[in-house]
Short mmCIF file of C-alpha atoms in Angstrom, two decimals:
data_model
loop_
_atom_site.label_atom_id
_atom_site.label_comp_id
_atom_site.label_asym_id
_atom_site.label_seq_id
_atom_site.Cartn_x
_atom_site.Cartn_y
_atom_site.Cartn_z
CA UNK A 295 -0.01 -0.02 0.01
CA UNK A 296 1.62 3.27 -1.03
CA UNK A 297 0.92 6.89 -2.12
CA UNK A 298 2.58 8.86 -4.86
CA UNK A 299 2.10 12.64 -4.83
CA UNK A 300 2.90 15.11 -7.71
CA UNK A 301 2.47 18.86 -7.76
CA UNK A 302 4.33 22.02 -8.73
CA UNK A 303 6.95 23.11 -6.32
CA UNK A 304 5.78 26.75 -6.27
CA UNK A 305 2.44 28.62 -6.38
CA UNK A 306 1.25 32.16 -5.63
CA UNK A 307 -0.92 33.18 -2.83
CA UNK A 308 -4.45 33.77 -4.12
CA UNK A 309 -4.20 31.08 -6.72
CA UNK A 310 -4.33 27.28 -6.42
CA UNK A 311 -2.03 24.35 -6.79
CA UNK A 312 -3.07 21.25 -8.82
CA UNK A 313 -2.07 17.82 -7.49
CA UNK A 314 -2.16 14.24 -8.78
CA UNK A 315 -2.23 11.53 -6.23
CA UNK A 316 -1.77 7.83 -6.97
CA UNK A 317 -2.90 5.29 -4.48
CA UNK A 318 -1.87 1.72 -4.77
CA UNK A 319 -3.81 -0.99 -2.76
CA UNK A 320 -2.24 -4.43 -2.57
CA UNK A 321 -5.38 -5.88 -1.13
CA UNK A 322 -9.01 -4.97 -0.50
CA UNK A 323 -9.02 -2.30 2.19
CA UNK A 324 -11.31 -0.65 4.74
CA UNK A 325 -10.76 3.06 4.32
CA UNK A 326 -11.68 5.70 6.86
CA UNK A 327 -10.43 8.80 5.12
CA UNK A 328 -8.12 9.96 2.40
CA UNK A 329 -7.20 13.38 1.06
CA UNK A 330 -4.77 16.30 0.75
CA UNK A 331 -3.84 19.10 3.00
CA UNK A 332 -1.82 22.31 2.49
CA UNK A 333 -0.09 23.07 5.85
CA UNK A 334 2.57 24.80 7.66
CA UNK A 335 4.10 24.48 11.13
CA UNK A 336 3.49 27.11 13.93
CA UNK A 337 6.29 28.20 16.14
CA UNK A 338 5.01 25.75 18.87
CA UNK A 339 5.36 22.89 16.33
CA UNK A 340 1.60 22.35 15.84
CA UNK A 341 0.39 22.04 12.20
CA UNK A 342 -1.76 24.78 10.70
CA UNK A 343 -3.85 23.43 7.81
CA UNK A 344 -4.68 26.12 5.23
CA UNK A 345 -6.73 23.96 2.73
CA UNK A 346 -7.99 20.46 2.72
CA UNK A 347 -9.41 18.41 -0.16
CA UNK A 348 -11.14 14.94 0.42
CA UNK A 349 -10.41 12.08 -1.91
CA UNK A 350 -11.79 9.15 -0.02
CA UNK A 351 -14.50 9.01 2.68
CA UNK A 352 -15.32 5.98 4.85
CA UNK A 353 -15.75 2.88 2.79
CA UNK A 354 -14.35 -0.13 1.17
CA UNK A 355 -11.87 -0.19 -1.89
CA UNK A 356 -10.84 -3.15 -3.90
CA UNK A 357 -7.26 -3.81 -4.49
CA UNK A 358 -5.90 -1.76 -7.35
CA UNK A 359 -4.62 1.71 -8.36
CA UNK A 360 -6.71 4.81 -7.91
CA UNK A 361 -5.45 8.09 -9.48
CA UNK A 362 -6.97 11.36 -8.34
CA UNK A 363 -6.52 15.02 -9.43
CA UNK A 364 -7.41 17.73 -6.96
CA UNK A 365 -6.78 21.45 -6.63
CA UNK A 366 -5.89 23.11 -3.24
CA UNK A 367 -6.82 26.69 -3.01
CA UNK A 368 -4.09 28.99 -1.51
CA UNK A 369 -5.54 31.94 0.55
CA UNK A 370 -4.50 35.39 -0.72
CA UNK A 371 -3.80 36.18 2.91
CA UNK A 372 -1.49 33.26 3.41
CA UNK A 373 1.92 34.08 4.84
CA UNK A 374 4.48 33.16 2.04
CA UNK A 375 7.47 31.00 2.48
CA UNK A 376 9.96 33.00 4.61
CA UNK A 377 13.16 31.27 5.15
CA UNK A 378 14.50 33.75 7.69
CA UNK A 379 11.26 33.16 9.79
CA UNK A 380 11.40 29.41 9.36
CA UNK A 381 7.98 29.49 7.60
CA UNK A 382 7.67 26.59 5.20
CA UNK A 383 4.89 24.74 3.59
CA UNK A 384 4.15 21.11 2.51
CA UNK A 385 1.28 19.40 0.65
CA UNK A 386 0.49 16.12 2.60
CA UNK A 387 -1.49 13.21 1.12
CA UNK A 388 -2.98 11.08 3.84
CA UNK A 389 -4.73 7.73 3.87
CA UNK A 390 -6.24 6.44 6.99
CA UNK A 391 -7.15 2.74 6.82
CA UNK A 392 -8.18 0.01 9.14
CA UNK A 393 -5.61 -2.45 10.53
CA UNK A 394 -6.20 -5.85 8.96
CA UNK A 395 -4.96 -7.57 12.03
CA UNK A 396 -6.57 -5.30 14.75
CA UNK A 397 -10.44 -4.70 14.37
CA UNK A 398 -11.35 -1.08 15.00
CA UNK A 399 -7.79 0.26 14.89
CA UNK A 400 -6.33 2.55 12.23
CA UNK A 401 -3.00 3.48 10.71
CA UNK A 402 -1.91 6.12 8.38
CA UNK A 403 0.10 6.26 5.24
CA UNK A 404 1.43 9.69 4.35
CA UNK A 405 3.26 11.24 1.33
CA UNK A 406 4.58 14.82 1.42
CA UNK A 407 5.87 17.33 -1.03
CA UNK A 408 7.30 20.71 -0.21
CA UNK A 409 5.75 23.77 -1.90
CA UNK A 410 6.98 27.41 -1.87
CA UNK A 411 4.27 29.96 -1.63
CA UNK A 412 5.08 33.36 -3.21
CA UNK A 413 3.43 36.59 -2.44
CA UNK A 414 4.96 40.04 -3.02
CA UNK A 415 3.54 43.18 -1.53
CA UNK A 416 4.31 46.05 -3.78
CA UNK A 417 5.11 49.62 -2.52
CA UNK A 418 4.91 52.61 -4.86
CA UNK A 419 7.80 55.07 -4.07
CA UNK A 420 6.61 58.43 -2.75
CA UNK A 421 8.42 61.61 -1.66
CA UNK A 422 8.29 62.55 2.04
CA UNK A 423 8.56 66.00 3.51
CA UNK A 424 7.71 67.38 6.79
CA UNK A 425 8.12 70.61 8.93
CA UNK A 426 8.39 70.42 12.70
CA UNK A 427 9.14 73.49 15.00
CA UNK A 428 10.56 75.42 12.11
CA UNK A 429 12.75 72.71 10.84
CA UNK A 430 12.15 70.95 7.56
CA UNK A 431 13.14 67.45 6.53
CA UNK A 432 12.61 65.42 3.23
CA UNK A 433 13.58 62.37 1.22
CA UNK A 434 13.07 61.97 -2.48
CA UNK A 435 11.42 58.50 -2.15
CA UNK A 436 10.32 56.21 0.66
CA UNK A 437 10.80 52.81 -1.20
CA UNK A 438 14.35 51.73 -1.94
CA UNK A 439 16.28 48.60 -2.82
CA UNK A 440 18.75 46.88 -0.59
CA UNK A 441 22.20 48.66 -1.13
CA UNK A 442 20.64 51.96 -2.01
CA UNK A 443 21.29 55.28 -0.14
CA UNK A 444 18.60 57.46 1.32
CA UNK A 445 19.36 61.14 1.35
CA UNK A 446 17.67 62.98 4.23
CA UNK A 447 17.71 66.75 3.37
CA UNK A 448 17.34 69.13 6.14
CA UNK A 449 17.10 72.81 7.15
CA UNK A 450 17.37 73.49 10.89
CA UNK A 451 18.24 76.22 13.36
CA UNK A 452 19.64 75.99 16.90
CA UNK A 453 20.51 72.32 16.74
CA UNK A 454 23.53 70.95 18.50
CA UNK A 455 23.26 67.39 17.10
CA UNK A 456 21.17 65.67 14.42
CA UNK A 457 21.09 61.80 14.67
CA UNK A 458 19.35 59.36 12.30
CA UNK A 459 19.09 55.66 13.08
CA UNK A 460 18.04 53.08 10.45
CA UNK A 461 15.75 50.71 12.41
CA UNK A 462 14.31 47.23 11.55
CA UNK A 463 11.37 45.88 13.49
CA UNK A 464 10.48 42.31 12.41
CA UNK A 465 8.48 39.56 14.15
CA UNK A 466 6.01 36.68 13.80
CA UNK A 467 2.46 37.17 15.14
CA UNK A 468 0.64 33.97 16.23
CA UNK A 469 -2.53 33.48 18.28
CA UNK A 470 -4.50 30.39 18.88
CA UNK A 471 -7.16 29.12 21.39
CA UNK A 472 -4.49 27.37 23.49
CA UNK A 473 -2.23 30.42 24.17
CA UNK A 474 -4.54 33.24 23.08
CA UNK A 475 -2.48 36.15 22.13
CA UNK A 476 0.50 35.35 24.41
CA UNK A 477 2.42 32.35 23.02
CA UNK A 478 5.28 31.01 25.07
CA UNK A 479 7.00 29.71 21.89
CA UNK A 480 7.42 33.23 20.39
CA UNK A 481 10.23 35.40 21.49
CA UNK A 482 9.38 38.84 20.35
CA UNK A 483 12.55 40.66 19.09
CA UNK A 484 12.93 44.25 19.85
CA UNK A 485 13.60 46.81 17.00
CA UNK A 486 17.18 46.66 15.82
CA UNK A 487 19.40 49.69 14.92
CA UNK A 488 21.37 48.77 11.98
CA UNK A 489 23.00 52.12 10.93
CA UNK A 490 23.52 55.40 12.76
CA UNK A 491 24.63 58.69 11.23
CA UNK A 492 24.84 62.02 12.83
CA UNK A 493 25.78 65.65 12.15
CA UNK A 494 27.00 68.23 14.70
CA UNK A 495 25.62 71.80 14.62
CA UNK A 496 23.51 71.08 11.52
CA UNK A 497 22.01 74.04 9.71
CA UNK A 498 21.41 72.98 5.94
CA UNK A 499 22.48 69.83 3.97
CA UNK A 500 21.82 66.15 3.96
CA UNK A 501 22.58 62.94 5.66
CA UNK A 502 23.22 59.72 3.78
CA UNK A 503 21.86 56.44 5.07
CA UNK A 504 22.92 53.33 3.31
CA UNK A 505 20.48 50.36 3.25
CA UNK A 506 22.52 47.08 4.00
CA UNK A 507 22.77 44.90 1.03
CA UNK A 508 21.35 41.90 3.05
CA UNK A 509 18.25 43.92 4.29
CA UNK A 510 15.05 42.07 4.42
CA UNK A 511 12.29 43.39 2.43
CA UNK A 512 9.24 45.20 3.93
CA UNK A 513 5.99 43.23 4.31
CA UNK A 514 3.02 42.71 6.58
CA UNK A 515 1.13 39.38 6.17
CA UNK A 516 -1.78 38.33 8.40
CA UNK A 517 -3.73 35.12 7.97
CA UNK A 518 -6.95 34.03 9.59
CA UNK A 519 -9.40 31.32 8.60
CA UNK A 520 -12.37 32.38 6.33
CA UNK A 521 -14.57 29.84 8.22
CA UNK A 522 -14.11 30.03 11.97
CA UNK A 523 -13.21 26.40 12.20
CA UNK A 524 -10.23 27.33 14.31
CA UNK A 525 -11.57 29.96 16.70
CA UNK A 526 -9.13 32.77 17.46
CA UNK A 527 -6.44 31.14 15.22
CA UNK A 528 -4.37 33.80 13.47
CA UNK A 529 -0.86 33.69 12.01
CA UNK A 530 1.18 36.45 10.54
CA UNK A 531 4.61 38.04 10.07
CA UNK A 532 5.81 41.67 9.45
CA UNK A 533 9.02 43.51 8.55
CA UNK A 534 8.93 47.24 9.13
CA UNK A 535 11.71 49.84 8.48
CA UNK A 536 12.03 53.39 9.50
CA UNK A 537 14.37 56.25 10.08
CA UNK A 538 14.47 57.15 13.81
CA UNK A 539 15.42 60.92 13.82
CA UNK A 540 16.53 62.76 17.07
CA UNK A 541 17.17 66.52 17.06
CA UNK A 542 19.00 67.82 20.05
CA UNK A 543 18.81 71.62 20.56
CA UNK A 544 21.47 73.80 22.09
CA UNK A 545 18.93 74.58 24.83
CA UNK A 546 18.95 70.80 25.72
CA UNK A 547 15.41 70.11 24.29
CA UNK A 548 15.11 66.89 22.38
CA UNK A 549 12.76 66.45 19.33
CA UNK A 550 12.13 62.80 18.13
CA UNK A 551 10.08 61.42 15.12
CA UNK A 552 10.14 58.62 12.65
CA UNK A 553 9.94 58.45 8.91
CA UNK A 554 8.59 55.04 7.61
CA UNK A 555 10.41 53.52 4.59
CA UNK A 556 10.03 50.43 2.56
CA UNK A 557 12.67 48.00 1.51
CA UNK A 558 11.54 46.58 -1.79
CA UNK A 559 12.57 43.46 -3.71
CA UNK A 560 14.42 43.72 -7.00
CA UNK A 561 12.18 43.28 -10.07
CA UNK A 562 11.72 39.55 -10.96
CA UNK A 563 10.12 37.88 -13.87
CA UNK A 564 6.59 36.86 -12.90
CA UNK A 565 6.09 34.75 -15.93
CA UNK A 566 4.32 31.68 -14.94
CA UNK A 567 3.69 32.57 -11.31
CA UNK A 568 0.07 33.08 -11.78
CA UNK A 569 -0.50 30.59 -14.51
CA UNK A 570 -2.60 27.65 -13.81
CA UNK A 571 -0.47 24.57 -13.01
CA UNK A 572 -1.19 21.65 -15.36
CA UNK A 573 -0.75 18.16 -14.02
CA UNK A 574 0.54 15.65 -16.46
CA UNK A 575 -0.89 12.21 -17.05
CA UNK A 576 -4.60 12.97 -16.49
CA UNK A 577 -7.13 12.85 -19.35
CA UNK A 578 -10.15 15.12 -18.82
CA UNK A 579 -13.28 12.99 -18.64
CA UNK A 580 -15.72 12.85 -21.52
CA UNK A 581 -18.35 10.52 -20.21
CA UNK A 582 -21.97 11.90 -20.48
CA UNK A 583 -23.98 11.55 -17.21
CA UNK A 584 -26.61 9.45 -18.95
CA UNK A 585 -23.94 6.79 -19.71
CA UNK A 586 -24.03 5.81 -16.11
CA UNK A 587 -27.25 4.13 -14.95
CA UNK A 588 -28.32 4.19 -11.35
CA UNK A 589 -31.24 2.32 -9.57
CA UNK A 590 -31.82 2.52 -5.79
CA UNK A 591 -34.17 -0.03 -4.09
CA UNK A 592 -35.01 -0.92 -0.41
CA UNK A 593 -33.29 -4.20 0.27
CA UNK A 594 -34.56 -4.48 3.90
CA UNK A 595 -35.60 -2.20 6.65
CA UNK A 596 -32.06 -0.94 7.34
CA UNK A 597 -30.25 -1.40 4.09
CA UNK A 598 -30.47 0.03 0.59
CA UNK A 599 -29.26 -1.51 -2.55
CA UNK A 600 -27.73 0.73 -5.22
CA UNK A 601 -26.98 -0.73 -8.73
CA UNK A 602 -24.48 1.16 -10.95
CA UNK A 603 -24.20 0.07 -14.56
CA UNK A 604 -21.52 1.19 -16.99
CA UNK A 605 -23.30 1.90 -20.30
CA UNK A 606 -20.32 3.71 -21.81
CA UNK A 607 -18.16 2.28 -24.57
CA UNK A 608 -15.08 1.95 -22.43
CA UNK A 609 -13.91 0.09 -19.38
CA UNK A 610 -13.60 2.34 -16.32
CA UNK A 611 -10.58 1.83 -14.12
CA UNK A 612 -9.98 2.87 -10.51
CA UNK A 613 -13.64 3.75 -9.97
CA UNK A 614 -15.03 5.08 -6.67
CA UNK A 615 -18.71 5.55 -6.00
CA UNK A 616 -19.62 7.90 -3.15
CA UNK A 617 -23.05 7.97 -1.76
CA UNK A 618 -24.55 10.77 0.48
CA UNK A 619 -28.04 10.56 1.91
CA UNK A 620 -30.05 13.76 1.64
CA UNK A 621 -32.59 14.36 4.40
CA UNK A 622 -35.50 16.80 3.94
CA UNK A 623 -33.98 17.67 0.56
CA UNK A 624 -31.41 19.84 2.23
CA UNK A 625 -29.26 18.20 4.97
CA UNK A 626 -26.48 15.69 4.10
CA UNK A 627 -26.12 12.55 6.10
CA UNK A 628 -22.96 10.34 6.56
CA UNK A 629 -21.30 9.32 3.30
CA UNK A 630 -20.13 5.97 2.20
CA UNK A 631 -17.74 5.01 -0.64
CA UNK A 632 -17.06 1.87 -2.62
CA UNK A 633 -13.99 1.41 -4.79
CA UNK A 634 -13.84 -0.95 -7.79
CA UNK A 635 -10.63 -1.87 -9.56
CA UNK A 636 -12.25 -2.17 -13.02
CA UNK A 637 -15.89 -1.74 -14.28
CA UNK A 638 -16.22 -3.34 -17.66
CA UNK A 639 -18.60 -2.11 -20.36
CA UNK A 640 -22.23 -3.12 -19.67
CA UNK A 641 -21.37 -4.47 -16.12
CA UNK A 642 -23.16 -3.64 -13.01
CA UNK A 643 -21.88 -3.19 -9.54
CA UNK A 644 -24.02 -3.27 -6.42
CA UNK A 645 -23.39 -1.07 -3.49
CA UNK A 646 -25.14 -1.70 -0.16
CA UNK A 647 -25.69 1.42 1.81
CA UNK A 648 -26.96 1.76 5.38
CA UNK A 649 -28.46 5.26 6.09
CA UNK A 650 -27.57 6.38 9.48
CA UNK A 651 -30.69 8.58 9.83
CA UNK A 652 -34.43 8.02 9.18
CA UNK A 653 -36.49 9.57 6.53
CA UNK A 654 -33.78 9.68 3.88
CA UNK A 655 -35.48 9.49 0.47
CA UNK A 656 -32.93 10.91 -1.90
CA UNK A 657 -29.28 10.55 -2.52
CA UNK A 658 -26.27 12.27 -4.09
CA UNK A 659 -24.07 9.80 -5.98
CA UNK A 660 -20.65 10.72 -7.29
CA UNK A 661 -18.69 8.34 -9.60
CA UNK A 662 -15.09 9.14 -10.36
CA UNK A 663 -12.37 7.18 -12.24
CA UNK A 664 -8.72 7.22 -13.04
CA UNK A 665 -9.26 9.19 -16.35
CA UNK A 666 -10.66 12.19 -14.51
CA UNK A 667 -14.29 11.41 -15.29
CA UNK A 668 -16.54 12.68 -12.59
CA UNK A 669 -20.31 12.13 -12.66
CA UNK A 670 -22.74 13.43 -10.06
CA UNK A 671 -26.27 12.21 -9.90
CA UNK A 672 -29.32 12.85 -7.60
CA UNK A 673 -31.41 9.72 -7.32
CA UNK A 674 -34.56 8.89 -5.28
CA UNK A 675 -35.48 5.80 -3.50
CA UNK A 676 -37.72 3.33 -5.29
CA UNK A 677 -39.58 0.85 -3.26
#
């Protein structure tokens, strides 16, 4: 029993990543769940799932190969891969099955693939000028590349010393139900002064502040679930830069203020970044829904018999048939799945389904095979 997982190694936040999973069963198997998850690890070590796609629900699968294609959406608010912050992502394919030697126990088979999530926050350069207590300060633009020099022009009177610090403030934000907003695993770093320049008895001129070549770019990412499945769960990271200016007057008075700046990334080719990833080896299904015949009958008081017939002109391989009961034409009941290694032309397969709730009169049936054919049918119970 094994899983083979294929997907692109990079994707953009706000898009999706297409995956192809191949499940090989050496014997008939009781399956509890199978699917894909896009996740990262929080500073405490716990996993944070960002997206999940189900492939198998509870059911019984014959021995054979089942190939499934799925797309995992990537939230536009997802914190991208940040090596300096140790933020990485993986796609995990999981199969939870019953132990053949121990009734009622399960074991899991897992396949993982790393993926890099990209997200670039763009900053438009703007000039900055301000006047404070008769003094004027200005910079030509507030967005610069690593290695560039910022020129702070000034006109002052009565100053003894003008000091400018280049400050970097960067941290991870993480909150969860267990620790609320105070996580014992996060050590908040204080703002760091990277460069200091000063001028004695300044009147008119400029100070040059060079941005280090290794400077981390500016960003502010903040993720929270769109559905409140993880109450109070948030995850974010930020990188702020600013000039901390201190004016010391001859009278001893001190004036302090900050000028926010942005460190931007060098231009990169975005070709292919937002293109739809195409998985290889999957043929889009062409089977019309009417080519699959479904008949549901009451077998006994607590069991239904569903007969699914392949009326297509081709043998279907790696077929799964998922059944969901619909109560009061609105509410879904527990689902069940049957997997068939091969379904020849004209052949019929019988699926015995036990509704776990009363008054279920209609069903949603979904058939899927290795060629990417997906057929959904709504059927009603016939006595």
